[in-house]
PDB file as gemmi writes it, atoms N, CA and C in Angstrom:
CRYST1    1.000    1.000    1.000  90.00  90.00  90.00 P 1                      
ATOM      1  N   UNK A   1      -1.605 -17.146  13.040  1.00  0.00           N  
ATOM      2  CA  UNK A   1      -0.619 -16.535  12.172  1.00  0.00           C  
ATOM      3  C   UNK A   1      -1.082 -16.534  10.720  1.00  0.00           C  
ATOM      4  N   UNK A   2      -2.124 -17.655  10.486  1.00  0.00           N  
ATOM      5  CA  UNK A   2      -2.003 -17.766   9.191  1.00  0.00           C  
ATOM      6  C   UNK A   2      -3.519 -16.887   8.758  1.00  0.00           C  
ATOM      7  N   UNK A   3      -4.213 -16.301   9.516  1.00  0.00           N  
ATOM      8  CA  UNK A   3      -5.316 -14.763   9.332  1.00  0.00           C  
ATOM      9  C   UNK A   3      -4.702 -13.778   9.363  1.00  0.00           C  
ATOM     10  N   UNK A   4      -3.421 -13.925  10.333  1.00  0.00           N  
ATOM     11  CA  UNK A   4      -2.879 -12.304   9.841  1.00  0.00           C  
ATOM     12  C   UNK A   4      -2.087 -12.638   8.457  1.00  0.00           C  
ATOM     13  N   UNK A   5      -1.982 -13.007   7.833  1.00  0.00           N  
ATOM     14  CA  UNK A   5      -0.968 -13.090   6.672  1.00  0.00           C  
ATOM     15  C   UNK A   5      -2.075 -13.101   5.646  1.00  0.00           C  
ATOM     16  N   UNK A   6      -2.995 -13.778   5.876  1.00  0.00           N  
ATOM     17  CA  UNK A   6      -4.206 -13.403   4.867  1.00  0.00           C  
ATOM     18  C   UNK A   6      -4.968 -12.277   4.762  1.00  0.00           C  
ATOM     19  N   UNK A   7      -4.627 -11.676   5.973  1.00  0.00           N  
ATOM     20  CA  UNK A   7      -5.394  -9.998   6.077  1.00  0.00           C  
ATOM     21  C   UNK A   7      -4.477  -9.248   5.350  1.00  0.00           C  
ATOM     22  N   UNK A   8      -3.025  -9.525   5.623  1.00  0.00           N  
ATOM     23  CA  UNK A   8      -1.958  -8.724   5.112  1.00  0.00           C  
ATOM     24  C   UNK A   8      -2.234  -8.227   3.385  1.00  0.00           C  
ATOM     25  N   UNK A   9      -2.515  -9.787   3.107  1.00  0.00           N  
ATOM     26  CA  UNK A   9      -2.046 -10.285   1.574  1.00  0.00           C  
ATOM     27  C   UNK A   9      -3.646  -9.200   0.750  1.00  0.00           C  
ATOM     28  N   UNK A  10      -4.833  -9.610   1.659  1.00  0.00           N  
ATOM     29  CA  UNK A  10      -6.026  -8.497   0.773  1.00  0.00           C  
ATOM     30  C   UNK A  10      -5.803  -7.217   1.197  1.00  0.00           C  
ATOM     31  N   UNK A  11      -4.712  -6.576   2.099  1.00  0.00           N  
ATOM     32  CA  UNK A  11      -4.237  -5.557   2.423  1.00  0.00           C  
ATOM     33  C   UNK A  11      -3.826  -4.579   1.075  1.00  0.00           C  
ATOM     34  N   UNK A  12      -2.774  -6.231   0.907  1.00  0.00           N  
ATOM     35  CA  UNK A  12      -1.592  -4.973   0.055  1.00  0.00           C  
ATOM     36  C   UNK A  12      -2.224  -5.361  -1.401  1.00  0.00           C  
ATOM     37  N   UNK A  13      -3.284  -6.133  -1.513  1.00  0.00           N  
ATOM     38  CA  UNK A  13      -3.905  -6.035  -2.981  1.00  0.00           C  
ATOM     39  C   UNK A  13      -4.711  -5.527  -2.936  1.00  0.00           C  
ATOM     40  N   UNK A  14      -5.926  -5.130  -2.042  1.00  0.00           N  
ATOM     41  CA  UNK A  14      -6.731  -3.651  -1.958  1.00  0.00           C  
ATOM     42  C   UNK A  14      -5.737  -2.545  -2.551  1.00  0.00           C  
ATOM     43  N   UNK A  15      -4.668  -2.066  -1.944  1.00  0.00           N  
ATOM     44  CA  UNK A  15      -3.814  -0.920  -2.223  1.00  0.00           C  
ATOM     45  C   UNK A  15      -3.189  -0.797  -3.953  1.00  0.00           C  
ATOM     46  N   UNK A  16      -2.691  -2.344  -4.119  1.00  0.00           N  
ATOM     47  CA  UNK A  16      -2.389  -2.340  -5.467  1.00  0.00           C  
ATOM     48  C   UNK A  16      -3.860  -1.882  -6.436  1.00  0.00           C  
ATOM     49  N   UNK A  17      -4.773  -2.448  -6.282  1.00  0.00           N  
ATOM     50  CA  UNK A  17      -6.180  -2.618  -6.923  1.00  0.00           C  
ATOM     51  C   UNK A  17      -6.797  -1.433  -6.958  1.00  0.00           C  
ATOM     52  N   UNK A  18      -6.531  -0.583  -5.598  1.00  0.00           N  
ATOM     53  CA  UNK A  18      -7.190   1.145  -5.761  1.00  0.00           C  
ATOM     54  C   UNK A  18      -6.039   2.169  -6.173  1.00  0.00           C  
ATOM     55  N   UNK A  19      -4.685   1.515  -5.989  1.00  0.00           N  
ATOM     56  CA  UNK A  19      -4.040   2.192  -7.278  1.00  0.00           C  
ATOM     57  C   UNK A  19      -3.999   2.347  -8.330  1.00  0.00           C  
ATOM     58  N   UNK A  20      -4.020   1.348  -8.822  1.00  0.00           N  
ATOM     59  CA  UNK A  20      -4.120   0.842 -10.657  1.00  0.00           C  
ATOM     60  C   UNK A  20      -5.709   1.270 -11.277  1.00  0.00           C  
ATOM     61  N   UNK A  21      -6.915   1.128 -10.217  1.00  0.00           N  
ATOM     62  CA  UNK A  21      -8.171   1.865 -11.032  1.00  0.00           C  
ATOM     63  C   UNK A  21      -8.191   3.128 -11.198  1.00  0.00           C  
ATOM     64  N   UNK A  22      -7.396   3.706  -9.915  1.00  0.00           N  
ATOM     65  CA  UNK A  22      -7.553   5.368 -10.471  1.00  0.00           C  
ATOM     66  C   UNK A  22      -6.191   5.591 -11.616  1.00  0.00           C  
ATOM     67  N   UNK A  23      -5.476   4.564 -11.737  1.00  0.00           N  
ATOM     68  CA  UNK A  23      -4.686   4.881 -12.762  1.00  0.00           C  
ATOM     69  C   UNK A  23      -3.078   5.803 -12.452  1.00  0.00           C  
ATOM     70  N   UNK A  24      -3.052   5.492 -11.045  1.00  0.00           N  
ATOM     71  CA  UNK A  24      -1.853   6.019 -10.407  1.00  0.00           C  
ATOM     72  C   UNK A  24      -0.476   4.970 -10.533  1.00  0.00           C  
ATOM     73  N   UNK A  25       0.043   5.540 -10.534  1.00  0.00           N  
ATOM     74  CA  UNK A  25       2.008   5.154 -10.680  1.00  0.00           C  
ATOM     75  C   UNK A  25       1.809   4.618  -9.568  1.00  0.00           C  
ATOM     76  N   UNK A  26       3.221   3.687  -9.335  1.00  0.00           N  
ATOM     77  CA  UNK A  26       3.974   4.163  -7.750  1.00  0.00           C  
ATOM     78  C   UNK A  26       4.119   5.759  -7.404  1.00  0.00           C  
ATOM     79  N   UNK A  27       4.530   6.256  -8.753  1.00  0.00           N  
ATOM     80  CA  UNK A  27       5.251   7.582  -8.093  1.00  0.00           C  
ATOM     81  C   UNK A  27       4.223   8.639  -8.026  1.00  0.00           C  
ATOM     82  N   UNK A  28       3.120   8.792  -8.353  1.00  0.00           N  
ATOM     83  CA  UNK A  28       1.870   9.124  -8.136  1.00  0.00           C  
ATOM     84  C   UNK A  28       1.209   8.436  -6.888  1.00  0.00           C  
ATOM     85  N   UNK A  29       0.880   7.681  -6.588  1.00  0.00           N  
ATOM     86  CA  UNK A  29       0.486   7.351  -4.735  1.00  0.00           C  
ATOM     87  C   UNK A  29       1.229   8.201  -3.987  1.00  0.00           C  
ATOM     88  N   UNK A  30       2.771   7.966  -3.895  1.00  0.00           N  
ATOM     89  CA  UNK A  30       4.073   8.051  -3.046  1.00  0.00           C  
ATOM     90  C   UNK A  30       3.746   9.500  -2.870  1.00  0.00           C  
ATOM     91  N   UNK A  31       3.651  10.270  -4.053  1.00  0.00           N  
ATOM     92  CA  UNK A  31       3.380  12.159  -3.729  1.00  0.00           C  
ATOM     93  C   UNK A  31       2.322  11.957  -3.052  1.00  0.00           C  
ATOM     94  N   UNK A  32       1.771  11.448  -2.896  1.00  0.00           N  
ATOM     95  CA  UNK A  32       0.158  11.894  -2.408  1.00  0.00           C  
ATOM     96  C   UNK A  32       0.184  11.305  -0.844  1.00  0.00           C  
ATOM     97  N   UNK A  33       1.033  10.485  -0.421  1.00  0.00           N  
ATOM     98  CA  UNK A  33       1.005  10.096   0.788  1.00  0.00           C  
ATOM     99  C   UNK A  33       2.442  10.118   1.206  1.00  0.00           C  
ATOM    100  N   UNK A  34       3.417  10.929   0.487  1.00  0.00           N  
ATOM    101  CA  UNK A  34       4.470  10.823   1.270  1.00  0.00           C  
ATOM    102  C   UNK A  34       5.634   9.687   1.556  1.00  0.00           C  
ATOM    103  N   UNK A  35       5.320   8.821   0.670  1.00  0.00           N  
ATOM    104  CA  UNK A  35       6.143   7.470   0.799  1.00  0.00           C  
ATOM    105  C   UNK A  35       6.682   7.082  -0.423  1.00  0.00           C  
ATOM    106  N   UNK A  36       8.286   6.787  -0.026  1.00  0.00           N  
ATOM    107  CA  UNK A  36       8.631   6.368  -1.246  1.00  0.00           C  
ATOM    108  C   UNK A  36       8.420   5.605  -2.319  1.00  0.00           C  
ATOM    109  N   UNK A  37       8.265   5.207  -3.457  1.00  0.00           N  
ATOM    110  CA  UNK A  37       7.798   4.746  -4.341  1.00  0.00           C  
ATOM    111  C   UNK A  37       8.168   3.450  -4.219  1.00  0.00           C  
ATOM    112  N   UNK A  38       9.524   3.536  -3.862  1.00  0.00           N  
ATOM    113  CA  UNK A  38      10.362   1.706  -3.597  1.00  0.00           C  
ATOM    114  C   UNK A  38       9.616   1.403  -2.350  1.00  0.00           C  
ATOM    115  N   UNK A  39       9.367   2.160  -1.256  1.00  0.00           N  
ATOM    116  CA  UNK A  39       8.767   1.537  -0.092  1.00  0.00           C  
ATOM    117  C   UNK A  39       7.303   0.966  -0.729  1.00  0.00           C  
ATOM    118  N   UNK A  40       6.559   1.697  -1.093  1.00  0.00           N  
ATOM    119  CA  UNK A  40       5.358   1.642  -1.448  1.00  0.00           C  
ATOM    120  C   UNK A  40       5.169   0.066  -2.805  1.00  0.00           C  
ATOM    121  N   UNK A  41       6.501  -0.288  -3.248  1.00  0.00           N  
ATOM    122  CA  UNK A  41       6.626  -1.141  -4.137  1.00  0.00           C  
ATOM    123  C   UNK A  41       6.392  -2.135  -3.534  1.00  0.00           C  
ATOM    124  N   UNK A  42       7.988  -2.425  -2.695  1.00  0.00           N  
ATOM    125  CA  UNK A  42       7.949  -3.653  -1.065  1.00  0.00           C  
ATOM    126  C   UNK A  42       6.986  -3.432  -0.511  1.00  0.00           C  
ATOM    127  N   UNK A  43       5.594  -2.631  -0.126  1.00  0.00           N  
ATOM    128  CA  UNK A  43       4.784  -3.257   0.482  1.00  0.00           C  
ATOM    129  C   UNK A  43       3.672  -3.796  -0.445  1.00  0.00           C  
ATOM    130  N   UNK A  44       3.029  -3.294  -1.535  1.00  0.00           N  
ATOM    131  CA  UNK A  44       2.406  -4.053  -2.829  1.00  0.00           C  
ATOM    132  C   UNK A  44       3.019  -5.419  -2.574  1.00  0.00           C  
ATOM    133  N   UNK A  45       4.151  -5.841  -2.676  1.00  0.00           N  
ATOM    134  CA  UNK A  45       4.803  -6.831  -3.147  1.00  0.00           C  
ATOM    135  C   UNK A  45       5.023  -7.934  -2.042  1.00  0.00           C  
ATOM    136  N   UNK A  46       4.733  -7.244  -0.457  1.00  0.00           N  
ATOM    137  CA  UNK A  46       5.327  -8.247   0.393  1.00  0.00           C  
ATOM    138  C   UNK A  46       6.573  -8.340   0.814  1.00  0.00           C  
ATOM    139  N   UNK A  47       7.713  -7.204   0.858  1.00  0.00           N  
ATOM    140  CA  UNK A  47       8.885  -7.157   0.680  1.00  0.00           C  
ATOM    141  C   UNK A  47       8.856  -6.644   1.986  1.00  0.00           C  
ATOM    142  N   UNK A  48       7.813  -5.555   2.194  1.00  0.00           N  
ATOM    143  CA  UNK A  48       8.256  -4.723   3.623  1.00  0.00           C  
ATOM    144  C   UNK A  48       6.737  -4.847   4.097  1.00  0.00           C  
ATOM    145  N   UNK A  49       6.613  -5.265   5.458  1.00  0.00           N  
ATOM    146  CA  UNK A  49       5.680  -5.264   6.265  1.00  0.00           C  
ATOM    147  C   UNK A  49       4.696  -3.667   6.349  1.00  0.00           C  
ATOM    148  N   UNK A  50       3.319  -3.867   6.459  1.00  0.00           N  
ATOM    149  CA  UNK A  50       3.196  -2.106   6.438  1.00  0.00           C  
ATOM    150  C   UNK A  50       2.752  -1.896   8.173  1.00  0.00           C  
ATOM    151  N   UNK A  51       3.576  -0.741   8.019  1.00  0.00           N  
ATOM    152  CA  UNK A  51       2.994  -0.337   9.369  1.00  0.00           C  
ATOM    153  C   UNK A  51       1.391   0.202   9.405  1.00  0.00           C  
ATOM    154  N   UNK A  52       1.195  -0.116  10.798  1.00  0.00           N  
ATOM    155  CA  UNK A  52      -0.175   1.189  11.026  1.00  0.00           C  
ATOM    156  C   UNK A  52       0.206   2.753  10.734  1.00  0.00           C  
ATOM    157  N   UNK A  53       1.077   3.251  10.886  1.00  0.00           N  
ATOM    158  CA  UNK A  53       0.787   4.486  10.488  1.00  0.00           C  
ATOM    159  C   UNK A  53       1.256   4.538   9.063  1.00  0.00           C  
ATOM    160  N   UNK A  54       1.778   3.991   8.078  1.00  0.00           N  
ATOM    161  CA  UNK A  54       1.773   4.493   6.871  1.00  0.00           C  
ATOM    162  C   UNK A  54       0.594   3.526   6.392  1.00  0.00           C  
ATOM    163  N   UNK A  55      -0.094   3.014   6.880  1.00  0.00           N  
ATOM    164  CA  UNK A  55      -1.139   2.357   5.993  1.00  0.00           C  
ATOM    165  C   UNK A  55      -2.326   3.786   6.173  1.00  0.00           C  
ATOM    166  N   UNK A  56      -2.480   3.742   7.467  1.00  0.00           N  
ATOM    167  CA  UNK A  56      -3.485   4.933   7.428  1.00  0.00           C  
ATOM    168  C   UNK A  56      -2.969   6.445   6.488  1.00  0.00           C  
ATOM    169  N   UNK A  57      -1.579   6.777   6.353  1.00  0.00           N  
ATOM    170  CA  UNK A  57      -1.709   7.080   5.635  1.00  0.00           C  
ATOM    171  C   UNK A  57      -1.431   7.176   4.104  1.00  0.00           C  
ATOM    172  N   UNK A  58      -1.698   5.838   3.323  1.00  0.00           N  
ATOM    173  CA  UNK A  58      -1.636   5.201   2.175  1.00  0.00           C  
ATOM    174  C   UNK A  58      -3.250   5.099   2.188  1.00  0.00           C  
ATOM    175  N   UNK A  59      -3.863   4.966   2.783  1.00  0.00           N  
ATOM    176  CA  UNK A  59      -5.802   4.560   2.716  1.00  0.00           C  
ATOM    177  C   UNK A  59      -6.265   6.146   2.667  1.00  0.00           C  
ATOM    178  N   UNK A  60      -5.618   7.249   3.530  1.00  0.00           N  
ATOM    179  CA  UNK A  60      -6.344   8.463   2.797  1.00  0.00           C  
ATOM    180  C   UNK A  60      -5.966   8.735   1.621  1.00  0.00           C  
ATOM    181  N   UNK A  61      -4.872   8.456   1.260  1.00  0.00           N  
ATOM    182  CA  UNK A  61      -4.315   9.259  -0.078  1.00  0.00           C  
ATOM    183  C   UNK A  61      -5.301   8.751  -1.425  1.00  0.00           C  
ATOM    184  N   UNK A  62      -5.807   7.474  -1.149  1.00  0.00           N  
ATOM    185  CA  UNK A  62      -6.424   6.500  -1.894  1.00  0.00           C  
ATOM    186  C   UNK A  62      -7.752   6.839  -1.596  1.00  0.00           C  
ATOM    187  N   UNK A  63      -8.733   7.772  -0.631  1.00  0.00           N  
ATOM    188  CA  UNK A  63      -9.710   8.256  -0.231  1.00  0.00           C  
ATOM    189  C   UNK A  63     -10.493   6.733   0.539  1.00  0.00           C  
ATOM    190  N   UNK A  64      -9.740   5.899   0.653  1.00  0.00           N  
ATOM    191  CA  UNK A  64     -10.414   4.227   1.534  1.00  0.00           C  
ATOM    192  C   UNK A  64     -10.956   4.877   2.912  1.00  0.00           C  
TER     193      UNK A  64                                                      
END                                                                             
């Protein structure tokens, strides 16, 4: 339990980390992949678990 929570955690800070270099918003990702900005917040943050399918598509929008 405690590798998946550590995979989680460089998950959602990869996502924060290739947001913030290209210099994107929340609300700039969210257009680009379709997800709300508050969702997209709770998962940065650990609030909301990410699924497989919005991660895959949160990693193209981000070109990962």
């Amino acid at each position: 339990m405690e590798q998946e929570a550590d995979v989680e955690t460089l998950v959602r800070q990869r996502i924060r980390g290739l947001r913030v270099a290209r210099g994107w918003s929340l609300d700039d990702l969210a257009r680009r992949c379709h997800v709300s900005p508050s969702n997209l917040s709770r998962i940065e943050t650990g609030h909301r678990r990410i699924a497989l399918d919005q991660l895959a598509v949160i990693a193209r929008a981000l070109g990962s």
